[in-house]
Amino acid sequence: MLGALVLSVGAGCSRRVPEGTPAEQAVADAPTVYVARRIRTLDAAKPEAQALAVRDGKVLAVGTREEVLAAAGATARVVELGDVTVVPGLTDSHGHLAGLGQALSSVRLEGTASLEEVRQRLEKAPSTAYQGDWLVGQGWDQNDWDTQRFPTVADMGERLKDTPVAMWRIDGHALWLNGAALKRAGITRDTKDPEGGTIVRLPGGDPSGVLIDNAMDLAMKVLPLPTREQHEARLHAALEHCARVGLTGVHDAGMDLRTFRLLQTWDKAGTLPLRVYAMADGQSDERVQYLKDGPFQGKLLTMRAVKLLLDGALGSRGAALGAAYSDEPGHRGLLLLSPDEYAARVHAFVDRGFQVATHAIGDRANTLVLDTLLREQAATGKKDARHRVEHAQIMTDEDITRLGANGFVASVQPTHATSDMPWAEKRVGPERIQGAYAWQKMKAAGAVLALGSDFPVERPDVLAGLYAARTRQDASGQPPGGWQPAQRLSGEEALEGFTVGAAYASFAEDQRGRLKPGQDADFVALSVDPVDAPPADLLTGQVRLTVVAGREVFRADAK
């Protein structure tokens, strides 16, 4: 192409023009044309293309190579992507950036098969895993251990007995402390369970070391915060990791004020690499400041939603169920906010212009969310608020119908289903499980699905999420045909959940989610076609390029 600067991002090599050279300066303001084997636009008018042009952070043209080069002009830079599939920017609709940053630097207990393996990892903890003199980590899941019971203080071993140790369960709804940490927190046999929380106890009444849901606050009050340097480094690492796995955006579900202020600084300076749709932490006292400040719109940072937690997690039996747990008679889980307090917070944030996103796992919690939101809608007359139900894991058929019929968004996580499937039915029994992780039922009811991972509870790897959505199987292909296979999503439905659905859930469907002229130039180049390729290929697929607002934020072979 005469006059075009050509860069190759094919298998194994790429070339960048050195900054400051005359060639780079000459084309600095020219469009860039990306050419690929296939571009999936998710635009019904032109669903597939071979090239797209980008200028000033927007899509300029999409079509055949010849059409796009003609639209871009002779001075356009051309990037030959080779044998890849380009898709609109992938967004994780429910993640936790600060939590991911901590997970990347702390003790990782995911995949441990025994308490002995846990102790070994604790003893090899990196220096980055300390906050003050406390050792922190996360990822344990008693369902994966040979004992399949909650751990105790004694299970930590003697090696770290003088060091306060705090380890979050994989779902973030239970915290395991050793004796030194219990002492720092002042938790004894006489400490009462807080409202919406449980101090798990040994047969004699002493605390076992595990705190569930609101009881975790007893330890959080004395746990040192990360230093400023730690906080910045962790957040940088989290954002870089997200770009590396193909995310152009993240909906951060419950952002603390400290993290939000830091992202505001980076966004203003133009150094924020991804789009972040932040949900204010509506659970803590920081909600007062968020209500005072109101919604925020920056360059790549938006805050227009609030995150509320209504119940706990299914794995730790904190999810609020209408009837008792099938594997723990008499226990119905926990409501983390009273119905009146939840309604009051919903009203306060809606009145201030926020979208409400509520964590609801159990059927009792989901019913309460819908009842409350419908009353709020009736009182205010606002029908287009797009309030979100985060997780929506266990629902009655009636509530699934109400979810879809009333314009609510189902923010669901495909890998939760494949992680929970070995034991979920034990928790709720064969009848209630029919309304669990029921994605096709939700779609049939009219609900928009916004897909995510809930990282760091699950990995933020989008290809793994697409695989789980399409198969409802683990990485070894089990169970055959998938778990509750009628609820699987097609390849296009899964891709839409991470693109179009995510954009709709953040009021951005006119700006992104598809690749069409005038929309944001957010896109990802993958080594595998997420729609047509055999699902197993997604597990070995690679992200080759991540572009946000026309700017390359990750290139697989960049040095």
Coordinates of C-alpha atoms in Angstrom, one line a residue:
M1 CA 0.0 0.0 0.0
L2 CA 1.7 3.1 -1.2
G3 CA 2.3 5.6 1.6
A4 CA 1.2 3.3 4.4
L5 CA 3.3 2.3 7.4
V6 CA 2.8 -1.5 7.9
L7 CA 3.2 -3.2 11.3
S8 CA 2.9 -7.0 11.6
V9 CA 1.4 -8.6 14.7
G10 CA 1.3 -12.1 13.3
A11 CA 2.4 -15.2 15.1
G12 CA 5.6 -14.6 16.9
C13 CA 6.8 -11.2 15.8
S14 CA 5.9 -7.5 15.6
R15 CA 7.6 -4.3 14.8
R16 CA 7.1 -0.9 16.2
V17 CA 8.3 2.3 14.6
P18 CA 10.7 3.9 17.1
E19 CA 9.2 6.9 18.9
G20 CA 10.3 10.2 17.5
T21 CA 11.3 9.1 14.0
P22 CA 10.2 11.2 11.0
A23 CA 8.0 8.4 9.8
E24 CA 6.1 8.2 13.1
Q25 CA 5.7 11.9 13.3
A26 CA 4.3 12.0 9.7
V27 CA 1.5 9.6 10.5
A28 CA 0.9 10.5 14.1
D29 CA -2.5 11.9 13.4
A30 CA -3.4 9.5 10.6
P31 CA -5.9 6.6 10.9
T32 CA -4.7 3.2 11.7
V33 CA -6.1 0.2 9.8
Y34 CA -6.2 -3.2 11.4
V35 CA -6.5 -6.2 9.0
A36 CA -7.4 -9.7 10.3
R37 CA -8.6 -13.0 9.1
R38 CA -12.0 -12.3 10.6
I39 CA -13.6 -9.4 12.5
R40 CA -16.8 -10.1 14.3
T41 CA -18.5 -6.7 14.7
L42 CA -21.8 -7.8 16.4
D43 CA -23.4 -5.2 14.1
A44 CA -26.3 -6.8 12.4
A45 CA -25.8 -4.5 9.4
K46 CA -22.3 -5.9 8.8
P47 CA -21.6 -8.8 11.1
E48 CA -18.2 -9.7 9.7
A49 CA -15.4 -7.8 8.1
Q50 CA -11.7 -8.1 7.3
A51 CA -10.5 -4.6 8.3
L52 CA -11.3 -1.7 10.5
A53 CA -9.9 1.8 10.7
V54 CA -9.4 3.8 13.9
R55 CA -9.0 7.5 14.3
D56 CA -9.1 9.7 17.4
G57 CA -10.2 6.7 19.6
K58 CA -13.2 5.9 17.4
V59 CA -14.0 3.4 14.7
L60 CA -13.7 5.2 11.4
A61 CA -14.7 2.4 9.0
V62 CA -15.3 -1.4 9.0
G63 CA -15.5 -3.6 5.9
T64 CA -13.3 -5.3 3.4
R65 CA -9.6 -4.4 3.2
E66 CA -10.1 -2.3 0.1
E67 CA -13.1 -0.5 1.5
V68 CA -11.4 0.4 4.7
L69 CA -8.1 1.5 3.1
A70 CA -10.0 3.7 0.8
A71 CA -11.9 5.3 3.7
A72 CA -8.7 5.7 5.8
G73 CA -6.6 7.4 3.1
A74 CA -3.1 6.9 1.7
T75 CA -1.3 8.0 4.9
A76 CA -3.0 5.4 7.1
R77 CA -0.8 3.0 9.1
V78 CA -1.7 -0.6 8.4
V79 CA -1.4 -3.3 11.1
E80 CA -1.5 -6.8 9.7
L81 CA -2.9 -8.9 12.5
G82 CA -2.7 -12.2 10.6
D83 CA -4.7 -15.3 11.5
V84 CA -6.7 -13.9 14.3
T85 CA -10.3 -13.1 15.1
V86 CA -11.0 -9.5 16.2
V87 CA -14.0 -9.0 18.5
P88 CA -15.5 -5.9 20.2
G89 CA -13.8 -4.9 23.5
L90 CA -14.4 -7.5 26.1
T91 CA -15.7 -6.2 29.5
D92 CA -15.8 -8.1 32.8
S93 CA -19.1 -7.0 34.2
H94 CA -18.3 -7.9 37.8
G95 CA -14.8 -7.8 39.2
H96 CA -12.7 -6.3 42.0
L97 CA -9.6 -4.5 40.9
A98 CA -8.2 -3.9 44.4
G99 CA -8.9 -7.5 45.3
L100 CA -7.2 -8.8 42.2
G101 CA -4.2 -6.6 43.0
Q102 CA -4.0 -8.1 46.5
A103 CA -4.5 -11.6 45.2
L104 CA -1.6 -11.2 42.8
S105 CA 0.8 -10.2 45.6
S106 CA -0.4 -12.3 48.5
V107 CA -0.5 -15.9 49.5
R108 CA -2.6 -17.8 46.9
L109 CA -4.5 -20.8 48.2
E110 CA -6.6 -21.7 45.1
G111 CA -6.3 -25.3 44.1
T112 CA -5.0 -26.5 47.4
A113 CA -6.1 -30.1 48.0
S114 CA -5.3 -30.4 51.7
L115 CA -4.6 -28.4 54.8
E116 CA -1.0 -29.6 54.7
E117 CA -0.7 -28.0 51.2
V118 CA -2.1 -24.8 52.7
R119 CA 0.5 -24.8 55.5
Q120 CA 3.2 -25.2 52.9
R121 CA 2.1 -22.2 50.9
L122 CA 1.8 -20.1 54.1
E123 CA 5.4 -21.0 55.0
K124 CA 6.6 -19.9 51.6
A125 CA 4.7 -16.6 51.6
P126 CA 6.3 -13.8 49.6
S127 CA 7.2 -10.5 51.4
T128 CA 4.6 -8.7 49.3
A129 CA 1.9 -10.7 51.2
Y130 CA 2.3 -8.7 54.3
Q131 CA 0.2 -5.7 55.4
G132 CA 2.0 -4.3 58.3
D133 CA 3.1 -7.4 60.3
W134 CA 0.0 -9.3 59.2
L135 CA 0.2 -12.1 56.6
V136 CA -2.7 -12.0 54.2
G137 CA -3.9 -14.3 51.4
Q138 CA -7.0 -15.8 49.8
G139 CA -8.5 -18.5 47.8
W140 CA -9.1 -21.4 50.2
D141 CA -12.1 -23.6 49.6
Q142 CA -12.9 -26.4 52.0
N143 CA -14.9 -28.2 49.3
D144 CA -11.5 -28.9 47.5
W145 CA -9.8 -30.4 50.6
D146 CA -9.8 -34.1 51.6
T147 CA -11.4 -33.0 54.9
Q148 CA -14.2 -30.8 53.4
R149 CA -14.8 -28.9 56.6
F150 CA -14.1 -25.3 57.7
P151 CA -10.5 -24.9 58.9
T152 CA -9.6 -24.0 62.5
V153 CA -6.9 -22.0 64.3
A154 CA -5.0 -25.3 64.9
D155 CA -5.0 -26.1 61.2
M156 CA -2.7 -23.1 60.6
G157 CA 0.1 -24.9 62.3
E158 CA 2.7 -23.6 64.8
R159 CA 5.2 -22.1 62.3
L160 CA 3.4 -18.7 62.2
K161 CA 1.8 -18.8 65.6
D162 CA 3.3 -15.4 66.5
T163 CA 2.3 -13.7 63.2
P164 CA -1.2 -12.5 62.7
V165 CA -2.5 -14.4 59.7
A166 CA -5.8 -13.6 57.8
M167 CA -6.9 -15.8 54.8
W168 CA -10.0 -15.1 52.8
R169 CA -12.2 -17.9 51.5
I170 CA -12.3 -18.0 47.7
D171 CA -15.7 -16.2 47.6
G172 CA -14.6 -13.5 50.0
H173 CA -17.4 -14.2 52.4
A174 CA -15.4 -16.0 55.1
L175 CA -12.1 -15.1 56.8
W176 CA -9.8 -17.6 58.5
L177 CA -7.6 -16.3 61.3
N178 CA -4.9 -17.8 63.4
G179 CA -4.6 -17.4 67.2
A180 CA -2.5 -14.2 66.9
A181 CA -5.0 -12.6 64.6
L182 CA -7.9 -13.5 66.9
K183 CA -6.1 -11.9 69.8
R184 CA -5.4 -8.7 67.9
A185 CA -9.1 -8.5 67.0
G186 CA -10.1 -9.2 70.5
I187 CA -12.4 -12.1 69.5
T188 CA -13.0 -14.5 72.4
R189 CA -15.7 -17.1 73.4
D190 CA -17.6 -14.1 74.9
T191 CA -17.7 -12.1 71.6
K192 CA -21.3 -12.1 70.3
D193 CA -22.1 -12.7 66.6
P194 CA -22.8 -9.4 64.9
E195 CA -26.0 -9.0 62.9
G196 CA -25.6 -10.6 59.5
G197 CA -22.4 -12.5 60.6
T198 CA -21.3 -15.7 62.3
I199 CA -18.2 -16.4 64.4
V200 CA -17.8 -20.2 63.8
R201 CA -17.1 -21.9 67.1
L202 CA -15.5 -25.0 68.4
P203 CA -17.6 -27.5 70.4
G204 CA -16.6 -25.9 73.6
G205 CA -17.6 -22.4 72.4
D206 CA -14.2 -20.9 71.6
P207 CA -13.9 -19.2 68.2
S208 CA -12.7 -21.7 65.6
G209 CA -10.8 -19.0 63.6
V210 CA -13.4 -18.6 60.8
L211 CA -15.6 -15.5 60.5
I212 CA -18.5 -15.4 58.1
D213 CA -19.8 -12.3 56.3
N214 CA -20.4 -9.3 58.7
A215 CA -18.3 -11.0 61.4
M216 CA -15.2 -10.4 59.2
D217 CA -15.5 -6.7 60.1
L218 CA -14.2 -7.6 63.6
A219 CA -10.9 -8.4 62.1
M220 CA -10.9 -5.8 59.3
K221 CA -11.0 -3.0 61.9
V222 CA -7.6 -4.0 63.1
L223 CA -6.0 -5.3 59.9
P224 CA -3.4 -2.6 58.7
L225 CA -4.2 -1.1 55.3
P226 CA -1.7 -1.5 52.4
T227 CA 0.7 1.3 52.3
R228 CA 0.3 3.9 49.5
E229 CA 3.1 2.2 47.5
Q230 CA 1.6 -1.2 48.0
H231 CA -1.8 0.0 46.9
E232 CA -0.5 1.7 43.8
A233 CA 1.6 -1.3 42.8
R234 CA -1.2 -3.7 43.3
L235 CA -3.7 -1.7 41.3
H236 CA -1.2 -1.3 38.5
A237 CA -0.6 -5.1 38.5
A238 CA -4.4 -5.7 38.4
L239 CA -5.0 -3.4 35.5
E240 CA -2.0 -4.8 33.5
H241 CA -3.3 -8.3 34.2
C242 CA -6.7 -7.5 32.9
A243 CA -5.4 -6.0 29.7
R244 CA -3.2 -9.1 29.2
V245 CA -6.2 -11.4 29.4
G246 CA -8.1 -9.4 26.8
L247 CA -10.2 -7.0 28.9
T248 CA -10.8 -3.5 27.6
G249 CA -13.1 -2.7 30.5
V250 CA -14.1 -3.7 34.1
H251 CA -17.2 -3.1 36.1
D252 CA -15.7 -2.8 39.6
A253 CA -18.3 -4.2 42.0
G254 CA -18.0 -2.1 45.2
M255 CA -15.0 0.2 45.0
D256 CA -13.6 1.7 48.1
L257 CA -13.0 5.4 48.2
R258 CA -9.2 5.1 48.3
T259 CA -9.1 3.1 45.1
F260 CA -11.6 5.4 43.4
R261 CA -9.6 8.5 44.2
L262 CA -6.4 6.9 42.8
L263 CA -8.2 5.9 39.6
Q264 CA -9.5 9.5 39.3
T265 CA -6.0 10.8 39.4
W266 CA -4.8 8.3 36.8
D267 CA -7.8 9.0 34.6
K268 CA -7.2 12.7 34.7
A269 CA -3.5 12.2 33.9
G270 CA -4.4 9.9 30.9
T271 CA -2.6 6.9 32.4
L272 CA -5.6 4.7 33.2
P273 CA -5.3 1.9 30.6
L274 CA -8.8 0.4 30.7
R275 CA -12.4 1.6 31.0
V276 CA -13.6 1.2 34.6
Y277 CA -17.3 1.4 35.4
A278 CA -17.1 1.8 39.2
M279 CA -19.8 0.9 41.6
A280 CA -19.6 2.8 44.8
D281 CA -19.2 0.8 48.0
G282 CA -22.6 1.2 49.5
Q283 CA -22.0 -1.3 52.3
S284 CA -19.5 0.7 54.3
D285 CA -19.6 4.1 55.9
E286 CA -17.9 5.5 52.8
R287 CA -21.4 5.5 51.2
V288 CA -22.0 8.9 52.9
Q289 CA -19.2 10.5 50.9
Y290 CA -20.3 8.8 47.7
L291 CA -23.8 10.1 48.2
K292 CA -22.4 13.6 48.8
D293 CA -20.3 13.5 45.7
G294 CA -22.9 11.9 43.4
P295 CA -22.1 10.2 40.0
F296 CA -18.9 10.9 38.2
Q297 CA -17.8 10.8 34.6
G298 CA -14.2 11.1 33.5
K299 CA -12.3 9.9 30.4
L300 CA -12.2 6.2 31.0
L301 CA -13.5 6.2 34.5
T302 CA -17.3 6.3 35.3
M303 CA -19.1 6.0 38.6
R304 CA -22.8 5.8 38.1
A305 CA -23.7 2.7 40.2
V306 CA -23.7 1.6 43.8
K307 CA -23.0 -2.0 45.0
L308 CA -25.0 -3.4 47.9
L309 CA -24.6 -6.8 49.5
L310 CA -27.7 -8.5 50.6
D311 CA -26.5 -12.0 51.5
G312 CA -23.4 -14.2 51.7
A313 CA -22.1 -17.0 49.4
L314 CA -23.4 -20.5 48.7
G315 CA -20.1 -22.1 49.4
S316 CA -19.9 -20.8 53.0
R317 CA -23.7 -21.3 53.5
G318 CA -24.2 -17.6 53.9
A319 CA -26.5 -17.2 50.9
A320 CA -30.0 -16.4 52.2
L321 CA -32.5 -19.1 51.2
G322 CA -36.2 -19.3 51.6
A323 CA -36.1 -22.8 53.1
A324 CA -33.3 -24.4 55.0
Y325 CA -30.1 -25.6 53.3
S326 CA -30.5 -29.2 52.1
D327 CA -27.2 -30.1 53.7
E328 CA -27.7 -28.1 57.0
P329 CA -31.2 -28.5 58.3
G330 CA -32.5 -25.4 60.2
H331 CA -30.0 -23.0 58.6
R332 CA -31.2 -20.5 56.0
G333 CA -28.1 -18.3 55.5
L334 CA -27.6 -14.7 56.3
L335 CA -29.1 -11.3 55.3
L336 CA -26.3 -8.8 55.6
L337 CA -28.7 -5.8 55.6
S338 CA -32.1 -5.8 57.1
P339 CA -35.0 -5.4 54.6
D340 CA -35.7 -1.9 56.0
E341 CA -32.0 -0.8 55.8
Y342 CA -31.6 -2.2 52.3
A343 CA -34.7 -0.3 51.1
A344 CA -33.4 2.9 52.7
R345 CA -30.0 2.6 51.0
V346 CA -31.7 1.8 47.7
H347 CA -33.9 4.9 47.9
A348 CA -31.0 7.2 49.0
F349 CA -28.8 6.2 46.0
V350 CA -31.6 6.1 43.5
D351 CA -32.6 9.6 44.6
R352 CA -29.0 10.7 44.0
G353 CA -29.0 9.4 40.4
F354 CA -27.3 6.0 41.0
Q355 CA -28.0 2.6 39.4
V356 CA -28.4 0.0 42.1
A357 CA -26.4 -3.3 41.8
T358 CA -27.2 -5.8 44.5
H359 CA -25.3 -8.9 45.4
A360 CA -28.0 -11.6 45.7
I361 CA -27.1 -15.3 45.8
G362 CA -30.0 -17.2 47.5
D363 CA -33.6 -17.2 46.5
R364 CA -34.7 -15.3 49.6
A365 CA -32.2 -12.6 48.8
N366 CA -33.2 -12.4 45.2
T367 CA -36.9 -12.1 46.1
L368 CA -36.2 -9.3 48.5
V369 CA -34.1 -7.5 45.9
L370 CA -36.9 -7.6 43.3
D371 CA -39.6 -6.7 45.8
T372 CA -37.6 -3.7 47.0
L373 CA -36.6 -2.5 43.5
L374 CA -40.2 -2.8 42.2
R375 CA -41.5 -0.8 45.2
E376 CA -38.9 1.9 44.5
Q377 CA -39.8 2.0 40.8
A378 CA -43.5 2.3 41.6
A379 CA -42.8 5.1 44.1
T380 CA -40.5 7.1 41.8
G381 CA -41.9 6.2 38.4
K382 CA -38.4 5.6 37.1
K383 CA -38.6 2.6 34.7
D384 CA -35.2 2.9 32.9
A385 CA -32.8 2.7 35.8
R386 CA -31.4 -0.7 34.7
H387 CA -30.9 -1.9 38.2
R388 CA -28.7 -5.0 38.4
V389 CA -28.9 -8.2 40.3
E390 CA -25.3 -9.3 40.8
H391 CA -24.9 -13.1 40.6
A392 CA -28.7 -14.0 40.6
Q393 CA -27.6 -17.6 41.4
I394 CA -30.6 -19.3 43.0
M395 CA -33.9 -18.0 41.8
T396 CA -37.5 -19.1 41.7
D397 CA -39.2 -19.3 38.3
E398 CA -41.5 -16.5 39.4
D399 CA -38.6 -14.2 40.2
I400 CA -36.8 -15.1 36.9
T401 CA -39.9 -13.9 35.2
R402 CA -40.1 -10.7 37.3
L403 CA -36.4 -10.1 36.6
G404 CA -36.8 -10.1 32.8
A405 CA -40.2 -8.4 32.7
N406 CA -39.2 -5.3 34.6
G407 CA -36.0 -4.3 32.9
F408 CA -33.5 -5.5 35.4
V409 CA -30.0 -6.7 34.4
A410 CA -28.8 -10.1 35.3
S411 CA -25.0 -9.8 36.0
V412 CA -23.9 -13.4 36.1
Q413 CA -20.6 -15.2 36.1
P414 CA -20.2 -18.4 33.9
T415 CA -17.2 -19.7 35.8
H416 CA -19.1 -19.6 39.1
A417 CA -21.4 -22.3 37.7
T418 CA -18.6 -24.6 36.7
S419 CA -16.8 -24.0 40.0
D420 CA -19.9 -24.6 42.1
M421 CA -21.4 -27.5 40.1
P422 CA -19.7 -30.3 42.1
W423 CA -21.5 -29.3 45.3
A424 CA -24.2 -26.7 44.6
E425 CA -27.1 -29.3 44.4
K426 CA -26.0 -30.6 47.9
R427 CA -26.7 -27.1 49.3
V428 CA -30.1 -26.5 47.7
G429 CA -31.5 -29.9 46.6
P430 CA -32.8 -31.1 43.2
E431 CA -35.8 -28.8 43.0
R432 CA -34.2 -25.4 43.7
I433 CA -31.2 -26.3 41.6
Q434 CA -33.5 -26.0 38.5
G435 CA -33.5 -22.2 39.1
A436 CA -29.7 -22.0 39.7
Y437 CA -27.4 -20.3 37.2
A438 CA -30.3 -20.4 34.8
W439 CA -29.0 -18.2 32.0
Q440 CA -31.4 -19.3 29.2
K441 CA -34.4 -19.0 31.5
M442 CA -33.3 -15.4 32.2
K443 CA -32.9 -14.7 28.5
A444 CA -36.3 -16.2 27.7
A445 CA -37.8 -13.9 30.4
G446 CA -36.3 -10.9 28.7
A447 CA -33.4 -10.1 31.0
V448 CA -30.2 -8.7 29.5
L449 CA -27.2 -10.8 30.6
A450 CA -24.0 -9.0 31.5
L451 CA -21.2 -11.6 31.9
G452 CA -18.2 -11.4 34.2
S453 CA -16.0 -13.5 36.5
D454 CA -16.1 -11.9 40.0
F455 CA -12.3 -11.9 40.0
P456 CA -10.3 -12.6 42.1
V457 CA -12.9 -15.2 43.2
E458 CA -12.5 -16.6 39.7
R459 CA -9.7 -15.9 37.2
P460 CA -10.4 -12.8 35.0
D461 CA -9.4 -14.8 31.9
V462 CA -12.2 -14.0 29.5
L463 CA -11.6 -17.0 27.3
A464 CA -12.2 -19.3 30.3
G465 CA -15.5 -17.4 30.9
L466 CA -16.5 -17.9 27.3
Y467 CA -15.7 -21.6 27.5
A468 CA -17.8 -22.0 30.7
A469 CA -20.7 -20.1 29.2
R470 CA -20.8 -22.3 26.1
T471 CA -20.1 -25.7 27.8
R472 CA -21.0 -25.6 31.5
Q473 CA -18.1 -28.0 31.9
D474 CA -14.8 -28.0 33.7
A475 CA -11.5 -27.9 31.8
S476 CA -11.4 -31.7 31.4
G477 CA -14.8 -31.6 29.7
Q478 CA -16.8 -32.9 32.7
P479 CA -19.7 -33.6 33.0
P480 CA -20.3 -35.0 29.5
G481 CA -22.7 -32.6 27.7
G482 CA -22.4 -30.0 30.4
W483 CA -24.1 -29.4 33.8
Q484 CA -27.8 -28.5 33.2
P485 CA -27.0 -28.2 29.5
A486 CA -30.2 -26.5 28.6
Q487 CA -28.8 -23.4 30.2
R488 CA -25.7 -23.2 28.1
L489 CA -25.2 -20.1 25.9
S490 CA -24.3 -20.2 22.2
G491 CA -21.0 -18.8 21.1
E492 CA -22.6 -15.6 20.0
E493 CA -24.7 -15.3 23.1
A494 CA -21.6 -15.7 25.3
L495 CA -19.7 -13.1 23.3
E496 CA -22.6 -10.7 23.5
G497 CA -22.6 -11.1 27.3
F498 CA -19.1 -9.8 27.5
T499 CA -19.6 -7.0 25.0
V500 CA -23.2 -5.8 24.1
G501 CA -24.6 -6.9 27.5
A502 CA -21.9 -5.3 29.5
A503 CA -22.3 -2.1 27.5
Y504 CA -26.0 -2.0 28.1
A505 CA -25.5 -2.7 31.8
S506 CA -23.4 0.5 32.0
F507 CA -25.6 2.7 29.8
A508 CA -23.0 2.6 27.1
E509 CA -24.6 0.7 24.3
D510 CA -24.4 3.7 22.0
Q511 CA -20.7 4.1 22.6
R512 CA -19.3 0.5 22.7
G513 CA -20.1 -3.2 22.6
R514 CA -20.0 -3.4 18.7
L515 CA -17.5 -2.4 16.1
K516 CA -19.3 0.1 13.9
P517 CA -18.3 3.6 12.7
G518 CA -18.6 6.2 15.4
Q519 CA -18.3 3.8 18.3
D520 CA -15.3 3.6 20.6
A521 CA -12.3 1.8 19.2
D522 CA -12.2 -0.9 21.8
F523 CA -11.4 -4.3 20.5
V524 CA -9.4 -7.5 21.1
A525 CA -7.5 -9.8 18.7
L526 CA -7.7 -13.5 19.7
S527 CA -6.0 -16.5 18.3
V528 CA -9.3 -18.4 18.4
D529 CA -12.7 -17.6 17.1
P530 CA -14.9 -17.5 20.3
V531 CA -18.1 -18.1 18.3
D532 CA -17.3 -20.9 15.9
A533 CA -14.2 -22.6 17.2
P534 CA -14.6 -25.9 19.2
P535 CA -15.1 -24.7 22.8
A536 CA -12.1 -26.7 24.0
D537 CA -9.9 -24.5 21.8
L538 CA -10.8 -21.5 24.0
L539 CA -8.8 -23.1 26.9
T540 CA -5.6 -22.8 24.9
G541 CA -6.4 -19.7 23.0
Q542 CA -4.3 -16.5 23.3
V543 CA -5.0 -12.8 23.4
R544 CA -2.8 -11.2 20.8
L545 CA -3.8 -7.6 21.1
T546 CA -5.9 -5.4 23.4
V547 CA -6.9 -1.9 22.2
V548 CA -8.8 0.7 24.3
A549 CA -10.0 3.9 22.7
G550 CA -7.7 3.3 19.8
R551 CA -4.6 2.8 22.0
E552 CA -2.8 -0.5 22.3
V553 CA -2.6 -1.5 25.9
F554 CA -1.4 -5.0 25.4
R555 CA 0.4 -6.8 22.6
A556 CA 1.3 -10.4 23.1
D557 CA 4.8 -10.2 21.7
A558 CA 5.6 -6.7 22.9
K559 CA 9.0 -6.6 24.7

